[in-house]
């Protein structure tokens, strides 16, 4: 799969200015604008966050082969302005997430460094940049990261899926912009590629679900309190699950799990039972080689829908939920070559969900602004 291709690092030692080129396309339900990341190569992941606290959503991408992150500041109306690249402090950047690690209310960013068995923590300065960067040890091959408060102290913590180590690392935030030493948990599966957090057993603690690429299953780790976890079960997914999402998809008040499966070109629905266990349901077809899946009410009918990037189809697929646990294809949105990272947000202030996609093979980001109601 494309995330396993040979990697040739290109070191960056100073702040680099981004000069994006843009192009616009009409894709039917969405207006697409492509932003070329001239100094960010192989963008693999993306987050949406208001970095400069101006009330407008910004974007940050993780760029694999240039070992950096790119900041695109939002200017409203679905427009994003030239900003900067920041060296990640290690090789083979694979994922990123955000939180507040020093209680100053400025967003901070965590980046996985696959080759370095570490995460880099960027402390935000509140104006769209970062005041400092520090690295912390994880297991081998950190591939995915999720930030949440795992021990109830109102400080952001970090959980990482370690692809090469078959483990999950949990690093609790100290509240001063640093992380405590990791606790590492075996997942009982092979090549954990993606991780997400949610309360899967109703005890008001955030648990973890991990998609294991080679063993083709999902592992659940239940929070025991104090940021400690215990592996409690594994559940069958499709072939080569690469992305994962947690949400109440069927509206029963219980959190469910969805994986995007690159080997079968579909998504698997695993229904939460409310006690930390999952029941595998029917798969739903998407495009070719889907690396990521997210969820939201994209047609505003009160039911949660799904969106996937599809690396070999060069498209985002939207699946609407027309009845509980039943999804149908609503729209195929063409994007750039090799779409990988995917995030949703209201980028133009009209109250409708938009998307941002990283195009891994052409070093760009596609901004998809909703223009018409979905069926």
mmCIF file of C-alpha atoms in Angstrom:
data_model
loop_
_atom_site.group_PDB
_atom_site.id
_atom_site.type_symbol
_atom_site.label_atom_id
_atom_site.label_comp_id
_atom_site.label_asym_id
_atom_site.label_seq_id
_atom_site.Cartn_x
_atom_site.Cartn_y
_atom_site.Cartn_z
ATOM 1 C CA UNK A 1 0.000 0.000 0.000
ATOM 2 C CA UNK A 2 1.090 3.533 -0.645
ATOM 3 C CA UNK A 3 2.010 4.361 2.956
ATOM 4 C CA UNK A 4 4.690 1.659 2.812
ATOM 5 C CA UNK A 5 6.592 2.979 -0.194
ATOM 6 C CA UNK A 6 10.367 3.555 0.165
ATOM 7 C CA UNK A 7 11.137 6.878 1.792
ATOM 8 C CA UNK A 8 13.958 9.309 0.980
ATOM 9 C CA UNK A 9 14.188 12.083 3.622
ATOM 10 C CA UNK A 10 14.853 15.700 2.771
ATOM 11 C CA UNK A 11 15.891 17.578 5.890
ATOM 12 C CA UNK A 12 14.513 21.017 6.652
ATOM 13 C CA UNK A 13 16.330 23.122 9.218
ATOM 14 C CA UNK A 14 14.522 26.451 9.058
ATOM 15 C CA UNK A 15 11.080 27.944 8.632
ATOM 16 C CA UNK A 16 10.007 27.898 4.985
ATOM 17 C CA UNK A 17 7.415 30.182 3.412
ATOM 18 C CA UNK A 18 4.547 28.572 1.506
ATOM 19 C CA UNK A 19 3.497 30.062 -1.822
ATOM 20 C CA UNK A 20 0.419 28.045 -2.873
ATOM 21 C CA UNK A 21 -0.972 27.950 -6.394
ATOM 22 C CA UNK A 22 -4.734 27.430 -6.720
ATOM 23 C CA UNK A 23 -7.136 26.072 -9.309
ATOM 24 C CA UNK A 24 -10.950 25.869 -9.186
ATOM 25 C CA UNK A 25 -13.301 23.153 -10.454
ATOM 26 C CA UNK A 26 -17.083 22.717 -10.382
ATOM 27 C CA UNK A 27 -17.874 19.182 -9.182
ATOM 28 C CA UNK A 28 -21.682 19.470 -8.961
ATOM 29 C CA UNK A 29 -22.633 19.479 -5.290
ATOM 30 C CA UNK A 30 -19.263 20.966 -4.317
ATOM 31 C CA UNK A 31 -16.989 23.728 -5.606
ATOM 32 C CA UNK A 32 -13.421 22.408 -5.532
ATOM 33 C CA UNK A 33 -10.318 24.549 -5.104
ATOM 34 C CA UNK A 34 -6.878 22.909 -5.234
ATOM 35 C CA UNK A 35 -3.972 24.450 -3.325
ATOM 36 C CA UNK A 36 -0.490 23.348 -4.380
ATOM 37 C CA UNK A 37 1.864 22.805 -1.436
ATOM 38 C CA UNK A 38 5.061 23.978 -3.098
ATOM 39 C CA UNK A 39 7.245 23.096 -0.095
ATOM 40 C CA UNK A 40 5.195 20.271 1.424
ATOM 41 C CA UNK A 41 5.672 16.969 -0.395
ATOM 42 C CA UNK A 42 3.436 13.885 -0.071
ATOM 43 C CA UNK A 43 0.796 15.379 2.270
ATOM 44 C CA UNK A 44 -0.568 12.367 4.117
ATOM 45 C CA UNK A 45 -2.882 13.771 6.814
ATOM 46 C CA UNK A 46 -4.805 16.956 7.627
ATOM 47 C CA UNK A 47 -6.558 18.618 10.579
ATOM 48 C CA UNK A 48 -8.907 21.593 10.827
ATOM 49 C CA UNK A 49 -8.368 23.935 13.790
ATOM 50 C CA UNK A 50 -8.456 27.680 14.511
ATOM 51 C CA UNK A 51 -4.717 28.143 15.074
ATOM 52 C CA UNK A 52 -4.726 31.941 15.248
ATOM 53 C CA UNK A 53 -7.987 32.229 17.207
ATOM 54 C CA UNK A 54 -9.667 34.608 14.777
ATOM 55 C CA UNK A 55 -12.883 32.580 14.618
ATOM 56 C CA UNK A 56 -12.055 31.125 11.184
ATOM 57 C CA UNK A 57 -10.978 27.525 10.666
ATOM 58 C CA UNK A 58 -7.390 26.908 9.548
ATOM 59 C CA UNK A 59 -5.800 23.752 8.125
ATOM 60 C CA UNK A 60 -2.579 21.907 8.948
ATOM 61 C CA UNK A 61 -1.127 19.113 6.811
ATOM 62 C CA UNK A 62 1.466 16.447 7.638
ATOM 63 C CA UNK A 63 3.927 16.102 4.740
ATOM 64 C CA UNK A 64 5.663 12.761 4.635
ATOM 65 C CA UNK A 65 8.721 13.139 2.429
ATOM 66 C CA UNK A 66 9.658 16.713 3.378
ATOM 67 C CA UNK A 67 9.360 15.899 7.095
ATOM 68 C CA UNK A 68 7.335 18.998 7.889
ATOM 69 C CA UNK A 69 3.862 20.357 8.545
ATOM 70 C CA UNK A 70 2.146 23.074 6.523
ATOM 71 C CA UNK A 71 -0.177 25.721 7.994
ATOM 72 C CA UNK A 72 -2.924 27.184 5.778
ATOM 73 C CA UNK A 73 -4.688 30.069 7.505
ATOM 74 C CA UNK A 74 -8.406 30.423 6.785
ATOM 75 C CA UNK A 75 -9.630 33.805 5.561
ATOM 76 C CA UNK A 76 -13.346 33.036 5.375
ATOM 77 C CA UNK A 77 -15.487 32.234 2.374
ATOM 78 C CA UNK A 78 -13.684 28.919 1.946
ATOM 79 C CA UNK A 79 -10.386 30.679 1.157
ATOM 80 C CA UNK A 80 -7.022 29.790 2.667
ATOM 81 C CA UNK A 81 -3.990 32.060 2.657
ATOM 82 C CA UNK A 82 -0.301 31.415 2.122
ATOM 83 C CA UNK A 83 1.355 30.591 5.424
ATOM 84 C CA UNK A 84 4.398 28.544 6.457
ATOM 85 C CA UNK A 85 6.020 25.137 6.807
ATOM 86 C CA UNK A 86 7.533 23.941 10.084
ATOM 87 C CA UNK A 87 10.134 21.134 10.291
ATOM 88 C CA UNK A 88 8.744 18.172 12.225
ATOM 89 C CA UNK A 89 12.020 17.210 13.890
ATOM 90 C CA UNK A 90 12.216 13.704 12.449
ATOM 91 C CA UNK A 91 11.705 11.506 9.412
ATOM 92 C CA UNK A 92 8.621 10.060 7.726
ATOM 93 C CA UNK A 93 5.817 12.211 9.106
ATOM 94 C CA UNK A 94 2.721 9.993 9.175
ATOM 95 C CA UNK A 95 -0.163 11.690 11.049
ATOM 96 C CA UNK A 96 -1.149 14.648 13.218
ATOM 97 C CA UNK A 97 -3.751 15.818 15.728
ATOM 98 C CA UNK A 98 -4.327 18.838 17.953
ATOM 99 C CA UNK A 99 -5.130 19.704 21.576
ATOM 100 C CA UNK A 100 -4.160 22.083 24.390
ATOM 101 C CA UNK A 101 -1.174 20.751 26.305
ATOM 102 C CA UNK A 102 -0.231 23.791 28.389
ATOM 103 C CA UNK A 103 -3.662 25.179 29.372
ATOM 104 C CA UNK A 104 -3.225 28.480 27.535
ATOM 105 C CA UNK A 105 -6.221 27.844 25.236
ATOM 106 C CA UNK A 106 -4.004 28.075 22.146
ATOM 107 C CA UNK A 107 -4.178 24.964 19.943
ATOM 108 C CA UNK A 108 -1.063 22.783 19.952
ATOM 109 C CA UNK A 109 -0.234 20.113 17.349
ATOM 110 C CA UNK A 110 1.127 16.574 17.754
ATOM 111 C CA UNK A 111 2.894 14.898 14.810
ATOM 112 C CA UNK A 112 3.865 11.222 14.393
ATOM 113 C CA UNK A 113 7.441 10.532 13.276
ATOM 114 C CA UNK A 114 7.324 6.999 11.876
ATOM 115 C CA UNK A 115 11.066 6.444 11.455
ATOM 116 C CA UNK A 116 11.957 8.073 14.753
ATOM 117 C CA UNK A 117 9.544 6.145 17.002
ATOM 118 C CA UNK A 118 8.416 9.454 18.454
ATOM 119 C CA UNK A 119 5.894 12.249 18.354
ATOM 120 C CA UNK A 120 6.739 15.923 18.041
ATOM 121 C CA UNK A 121 4.668 18.338 20.123
ATOM 122 C CA UNK A 122 4.334 21.855 18.672
ATOM 123 C CA UNK A 123 3.181 24.445 21.212
ATOM 124 C CA UNK A 124 0.945 27.004 19.525
ATOM 125 C CA UNK A 125 1.582 30.727 19.891
ATOM 126 C CA UNK A 126 -2.032 31.756 19.221
ATOM 127 C CA UNK A 127 -1.239 33.697 16.034
ATOM 128 C CA UNK A 128 -0.962 30.836 13.567
ATOM 129 C CA UNK A 129 2.520 29.580 14.398
ATOM 130 C CA UNK A 130 4.367 27.703 17.108
ATOM 131 C CA UNK A 131 6.484 28.820 20.049
ATOM 132 C CA UNK A 132 8.397 25.570 20.530
ATOM 133 C CA UNK A 133 8.756 21.929 19.497
ATOM 134 C CA UNK A 134 9.767 18.918 21.541
ATOM 135 C CA UNK A 135 9.868 15.170 20.796
ATOM 136 C CA UNK A 136 8.677 12.282 22.986
ATOM 137 C CA UNK A 137 9.304 8.561 22.600
ATOM 138 C CA UNK A 138 6.590 6.168 21.357
ATOM 139 C CA UNK A 139 6.618 2.574 20.166
ATOM 140 C CA UNK A 140 8.047 1.594 16.794
ATOM 141 C CA UNK A 141 6.469 3.030 13.673
ATOM 142 C CA UNK A 142 3.866 5.487 15.024
ATOM 143 C CA UNK A 143 1.272 5.656 12.255
ATOM 144 C CA UNK A 144 -1.824 7.339 13.723
ATOM 145 C CA UNK A 145 -2.559 9.608 16.679
ATOM 146 C CA UNK A 146 -5.626 10.716 18.629
ATOM 147 C CA UNK A 147 -5.666 13.443 21.274
ATOM 148 C CA UNK A 148 -8.153 13.451 24.165
ATOM 149 C CA UNK A 149 -8.299 13.701 27.968
ATOM 150 C CA UNK A 150 -7.784 10.093 29.075
ATOM 151 C CA UNK A 151 -7.310 10.646 32.812
ATOM 152 C CA UNK A 152 -9.886 13.351 33.524
ATOM 153 C CA UNK A 153 -7.522 16.163 34.507
ATOM 154 C CA UNK A 154 -8.660 18.558 31.743
ATOM 155 C CA UNK A 155 -5.281 18.357 29.996
ATOM 156 C CA UNK A 156 -4.839 16.880 26.524
ATOM 157 C CA UNK A 157 -3.223 13.442 26.334
ATOM 158 C CA UNK A 158 -1.916 11.443 23.358
ATOM 159 C CA UNK A 159 -2.604 7.906 22.118
ATOM 160 C CA UNK A 160 -0.612 6.502 19.191
ATOM 161 C CA UNK A 161 -1.010 3.366 17.060
ATOM 162 C CA UNK A 162 2.460 1.907 16.460
ATOM 163 C CA UNK A 163 2.394 0.080 13.126
ATOM 164 C CA UNK A 164 5.813 -1.567 13.392
ATOM 165 C CA UNK A 165 5.525 -2.437 17.084
ATOM 166 C CA UNK A 166 1.945 -3.811 17.158
ATOM 167 C CA UNK A 167 1.244 -1.633 20.183
ATOM 168 C CA UNK A 168 -0.559 1.488 21.359
ATOM 169 C CA UNK A 169 1.379 4.159 23.256
ATOM 170 C CA UNK A 170 -0.423 6.450 25.709
ATOM 171 C CA UNK A 171 1.410 9.622 26.750
ATOM 172 C CA UNK A 172 -0.371 11.687 29.387
ATOM 173 C CA UNK A 173 -0.086 15.457 29.256
ATOM 174 C CA UNK A 174 1.662 17.151 32.186
ATOM 175 C CA UNK A 175 -0.185 20.429 31.675
ATOM 176 C CA UNK A 176 2.988 22.419 31.012
ATOM 177 C CA UNK A 177 3.501 21.635 27.336
ATOM 178 C CA UNK A 178 5.255 18.319 27.916
ATOM 179 C CA UNK A 179 4.213 14.663 27.907
ATOM 180 C CA UNK A 180 4.875 11.946 30.464
ATOM 181 C CA UNK A 181 6.769 8.822 29.453
ATOM 182 C CA UNK A 182 4.671 6.431 27.397
ATOM 183 C CA UNK A 183 2.780 3.395 28.606
ATOM 184 C CA UNK A 184 2.761 0.814 25.826
ATOM 185 C CA UNK A 185 -0.030 -1.720 25.311
ATOM 186 C CA UNK A 186 0.056 -4.688 22.874
ATOM 187 C CA UNK A 187 -2.967 -4.622 20.577
ATOM 188 C CA UNK A 188 -3.071 -8.359 19.948
ATOM 189 C CA UNK A 189 -3.131 -7.722 16.197
ATOM 190 C CA UNK A 190 -0.708 -6.972 13.390
ATOM 191 C CA UNK A 191 0.188 -3.518 12.053
ATOM 192 C CA UNK A 192 -2.174 -1.113 13.841
ATOM 193 C CA UNK A 193 -2.741 1.620 11.273
ATOM 194 C CA UNK A 194 -5.422 3.861 12.806
ATOM 195 C CA UNK A 195 -6.717 4.807 16.245
ATOM 196 C CA UNK A 196 -9.712 6.759 17.581
ATOM 197 C CA UNK A 197 -11.185 7.483 21.018
ATOM 198 C CA UNK A 198 -14.716 7.273 22.414
ATOM 199 C CA UNK A 199 -16.671 6.017 25.430
ATOM 200 C CA UNK A 200 -17.521 2.505 24.239
ATOM 201 C CA UNK A 201 -18.862 1.118 27.531
ATOM 202 C CA UNK A 202 -20.748 4.084 29.004
ATOM 203 C CA UNK A 203 -18.538 4.674 32.047
ATOM 204 C CA UNK A 204 -17.698 8.277 31.087
ATOM 205 C CA UNK A 205 -14.093 7.376 30.303
ATOM 206 C CA UNK A 206 -12.623 7.563 26.818
ATOM 207 C CA UNK A 207 -11.670 4.188 25.380
ATOM 208 C CA UNK A 208 -9.601 3.363 22.284
ATOM 209 C CA UNK A 209 -10.388 1.459 19.085
ATOM 210 C CA UNK A 210 -7.548 0.432 16.771
ATOM 211 C CA UNK A 211 -7.686 -0.795 13.164
ATOM 212 C CA UNK A 212 -5.093 -3.535 12.591
ATOM 213 C CA UNK A 213 -4.092 -3.630 8.930
ATOM 214 C CA UNK A 214 -2.541 -7.093 8.546
ATOM 215 C CA UNK A 215 -4.677 -9.011 11.060
ATOM 216 C CA UNK A 216 -7.803 -7.385 9.571
ATOM 217 C CA UNK A 217 -9.540 -6.648 12.839
ATOM 218 C CA UNK A 218 -10.356 -3.925 15.360
ATOM 219 C CA UNK A 219 -8.951 -4.018 18.891
ATOM 220 C CA UNK A 220 -10.763 -2.326 21.784
ATOM 221 C CA UNK A 221 -8.806 -1.023 24.776
ATOM 222 C CA UNK A 222 -11.046 0.051 27.656
ATOM 223 C CA UNK A 223 -10.025 2.901 29.935
ATOM 224 C CA UNK A 224 -9.555 1.625 33.491
ATOM 225 C CA UNK A 225 -9.236 5.122 34.978
ATOM 226 C CA UNK A 226 -6.218 7.326 35.494
ATOM 227 C CA UNK A 227 -5.261 6.967 31.840
ATOM 228 C CA UNK A 228 -4.633 3.210 32.155
ATOM 229 C CA UNK A 229 -6.012 0.837 29.507
ATOM 230 C CA UNK A 230 -6.778 -2.857 29.143
ATOM 231 C CA UNK A 231 -7.256 -4.753 25.896
ATOM 232 C CA UNK A 232 -10.645 -6.450 26.062
ATOM 233 C CA UNK A 233 -11.404 -7.844 22.621
ATOM 234 C CA UNK A 234 -10.803 -7.927 18.890
ATOM 235 C CA UNK A 235 -13.468 -7.874 16.167
ATOM 236 C CA UNK A 236 -13.381 -8.797 12.509
ATOM 237 C CA UNK A 237 -13.208 -5.966 9.941
ATOM 238 C CA UNK A 238 -12.728 -6.079 6.168
ATOM 239 C CA UNK A 239 -9.426 -6.766 4.457
ATOM 240 C CA UNK A 240 -6.591 -4.384 5.373
ATOM 241 C CA UNK A 241 -8.447 -1.780 7.442
ATOM 242 C CA UNK A 242 -6.535 1.483 7.176
ATOM 243 C CA UNK A 243 -8.892 4.139 8.579
ATOM 244 C CA UNK A 244 -11.241 4.168 11.563
ATOM 245 C CA UNK A 245 -14.088 6.335 12.871
ATOM 246 C CA UNK A 246 -16.091 6.257 16.106
ATOM 247 C CA UNK A 247 -19.593 7.744 16.377
ATOM 248 C CA UNK A 248 -23.234 6.928 17.089
ATOM 249 C CA UNK A 249 -24.143 6.046 13.539
ATOM 250 C CA UNK A 250 -27.488 4.339 14.096
ATOM 251 C CA UNK A 251 -28.859 6.791 16.663
ATOM 252 C CA UNK A 252 -29.282 4.289 19.508
ATOM 253 C CA UNK A 253 -27.159 6.303 21.942
ATOM 254 C CA UNK A 254 -24.244 3.854 21.723
ATOM 255 C CA UNK A 255 -20.971 4.519 19.933
ATOM 256 C CA UNK A 256 -20.211 2.427 16.851
ATOM 257 C CA UNK A 257 -16.988 1.840 14.898
ATOM 258 C CA UNK A 258 -16.407 2.056 11.130
ATOM 259 C CA UNK A 259 -13.258 1.030 9.268
ATOM 260 C CA UNK A 260 -12.181 1.783 5.698
ATOM 261 C CA UNK A 261 -10.738 -1.382 4.172
ATOM 262 C CA UNK A 262 -8.143 -1.107 1.429
ATOM 263 C CA UNK A 263 -8.161 -4.783 0.515
ATOM 264 C CA UNK A 264 -11.920 -5.021 -0.124
ATOM 265 C CA UNK A 265 -12.639 -1.400 -1.139
ATOM 266 C CA UNK A 266 -15.426 -1.023 1.390
ATOM 267 C CA UNK A 267 -16.262 0.171 4.887
ATOM 268 C CA UNK A 268 -17.121 -2.140 7.773
ATOM 269 C CA UNK A 269 -19.826 -1.207 10.292
ATOM 270 C CA UNK A 270 -19.243 -2.556 13.804
ATOM 271 C CA UNK A 271 -22.202 -1.774 16.059
ATOM 272 C CA UNK A 272 -21.434 -0.810 19.638
ATOM 273 C CA UNK A 273 -23.229 -2.883 22.262
ATOM 274 C CA UNK A 274 -22.745 -0.377 25.077
ATOM 275 C CA UNK A 275 -20.492 -2.661 27.131
ATOM 276 C CA UNK A 276 -17.269 -2.183 25.175
ATOM 277 C CA UNK A 277 -17.995 -4.972 22.701
ATOM 278 C CA UNK A 278 -18.768 -4.668 18.992
ATOM 279 C CA UNK A 279 -20.995 -6.612 16.581
ATOM 280 C CA UNK A 280 -19.854 -6.821 12.971
ATOM 281 C CA UNK A 281 -22.447 -5.778 10.414
ATOM 282 C CA UNK A 282 -22.674 -5.613 6.637
ATOM 283 C CA UNK A 283 -19.931 -3.842 4.619
ATOM 284 C CA UNK A 284 -20.687 -1.031 2.170
ATOM 285 C CA UNK A 285 -18.751 -0.520 -1.059
ATOM 286 C CA UNK A 286 -16.687 2.627 -1.697
ATOM 287 C CA UNK A 287 -13.932 3.524 -4.169
ATOM 288 C CA UNK A 288 -10.556 1.905 -4.661
ATOM 289 C CA UNK A 289 -8.027 1.746 -1.797
ATOM 290 C CA UNK A 290 -9.783 3.908 0.852
ATOM 291 C CA UNK A 291 -7.196 5.131 3.385
ATOM 292 C CA UNK A 292 -9.551 7.197 5.572
ATOM 293 C CA UNK A 293 -13.159 7.417 6.736
ATOM 294 C CA UNK A 294 -14.958 10.127 8.717
ATOM 295 C CA UNK A 295 -18.572 10.655 9.738
ATOM 296 C CA UNK A 296 -21.089 13.496 10.015
ATOM 297 C CA UNK A 297 -24.602 14.515 9.001
ATOM 298 C CA UNK A 298 -23.704 15.598 5.492
ATOM 299 C CA UNK A 299 -27.241 15.849 4.052
ATOM 300 C CA UNK A 300 -28.769 17.340 7.240
ATOM 301 C CA UNK A 301 -31.460 14.712 7.733
ATOM 302 C CA UNK A 302 -30.568 13.992 11.350
ATOM 303 C CA UNK A 303 -28.680 10.758 10.554
ATOM 304 C CA UNK A 304 -24.920 10.324 10.496
ATOM 305 C CA UNK A 305 -23.336 9.711 7.097
ATOM 306 C CA UNK A 306 -19.851 8.625 6.001
ATOM 307 C CA UNK A 307 -17.130 10.021 3.746
ATOM 308 C CA UNK A 308 -14.013 8.228 2.498
ATOM 309 C CA UNK A 309 -10.926 9.180 0.558
ATOM 310 C CA UNK A 310 -10.163 6.667 -2.174
ATOM 311 C CA UNK A 311 -6.500 6.675 -3.142
ATOM 312 C CA UNK A 312 -6.733 4.886 -6.488
ATOM 313 C CA UNK A 313 -10.093 6.395 -7.523
ATOM 314 C CA UNK A 314 -8.913 9.996 -7.009
ATOM 315 C CA UNK A 315 -12.207 10.818 -5.347
ATOM 316 C CA UNK A 316 -14.113 11.318 -2.114
ATOM 317 C CA UNK A 317 -17.119 9.018 -1.742
ATOM 318 C CA UNK A 318 -20.126 10.189 0.296
ATOM 319 C CA UNK A 319 -22.394 7.508 1.755
ATOM 320 C CA UNK A 320 -25.707 8.718 3.211
ATOM 321 C CA UNK A 321 -27.548 6.695 5.839
ATOM 322 C CA UNK A 322 -31.078 6.250 4.493
ATOM 323 C CA UNK A 323 -32.181 3.997 7.380
ATOM 324 C CA UNK A 324 -30.407 2.751 10.526
ATOM 325 C CA UNK A 325 -27.195 0.906 9.547
ATOM 326 C CA UNK A 326 -28.042 1.158 5.835
ATOM 327 C CA UNK A 327 -25.865 3.371 3.637
ATOM 328 C CA UNK A 328 -26.095 4.318 -0.028
ATOM 329 C CA UNK A 329 -23.728 6.180 -2.348
ATOM 330 C CA UNK A 330 -24.856 9.805 -2.661
ATOM 331 C CA UNK A 331 -21.961 11.489 -4.414
ATOM 332 C CA UNK A 332 -18.511 10.823 -5.893
ATOM 333 C CA UNK A 333 -16.415 13.999 -5.715
ATOM 334 C CA UNK A 334 -13.326 14.104 -7.967
ATOM 335 C CA UNK A 335 -10.222 15.446 -6.224
ATOM 336 C CA UNK A 336 -6.488 15.343 -6.938
ATOM 337 C CA UNK A 337 -4.301 12.274 -7.394
ATOM 338 C CA UNK A 338 -3.900 9.947 -4.446
ATOM 339 C CA UNK A 339 -6.296 11.456 -1.871
ATOM 340 C CA UNK A 340 -5.372 10.381 1.649
ATOM 341 C CA UNK A 341 -6.154 12.717 4.577
ATOM 342 C CA UNK A 342 -9.737 13.935 5.028
ATOM 343 C CA UNK A 343 -11.360 16.434 7.381
ATOM 344 C CA UNK A 344 -14.750 18.148 7.497
ATOM 345 C CA UNK A 345 -15.677 21.633 8.701
ATOM 346 C CA UNK A 346 -17.657 24.739 7.800
ATOM 347 C CA UNK A 347 -15.019 26.647 5.857
ATOM 348 C CA UNK A 348 -17.230 29.440 4.456
ATOM 349 C CA UNK A 349 -19.581 30.111 7.373
ATOM 350 C CA UNK A 350 -22.821 28.993 5.711
ATOM 351 C CA UNK A 351 -23.592 26.265 8.234
ATOM 352 C CA UNK A 352 -23.029 23.444 5.727
ATOM 353 C CA UNK A 353 -20.280 20.811 6.015
ATOM 354 C CA UNK A 354 -17.330 21.229 3.672
ATOM 355 C CA UNK A 355 -14.277 18.992 3.191
ATOM 356 C CA UNK A 356 -10.517 19.332 2.878
ATOM 357 C CA UNK A 357 -8.471 16.524 1.305
ATOM 358 C CA UNK A 358 -4.725 15.967 1.003
ATOM 359 C CA UNK A 359 -3.685 14.699 -2.445
ATOM 360 C CA UNK A 360 -0.618 12.608 -1.727
ATOM 361 C CA UNK A 361 0.560 12.095 -5.296
ATOM 362 C CA UNK A 362 0.358 15.714 -6.471
ATOM 363 C CA UNK A 363 1.314 17.604 -3.287
ATOM 364 C CA UNK A 364 -1.913 19.548 -2.975
ATOM 365 C CA UNK A 365 -5.003 20.084 -0.854
ATOM 366 C CA UNK A 366 -8.502 20.042 -2.349
ATOM 367 C CA UNK A 367 -11.019 22.327 -0.623
ATOM 368 C CA UNK A 368 -14.597 21.159 -1.278
ATOM 369 C CA UNK A 369 -17.221 23.830 -0.553
ATOM 370 C CA UNK A 370 -20.828 22.613 -0.460
ATOM 371 C CA UNK A 371 -22.966 24.340 -3.135
ATOM 372 C CA UNK A 372 -26.155 22.274 -3.444
ATOM 373 C CA UNK A 373 -28.238 19.926 -1.241
ATOM 374 C CA UNK A 374 -27.243 16.277 -1.300
ATOM 375 C CA UNK A 375 -29.918 13.723 -2.244
#
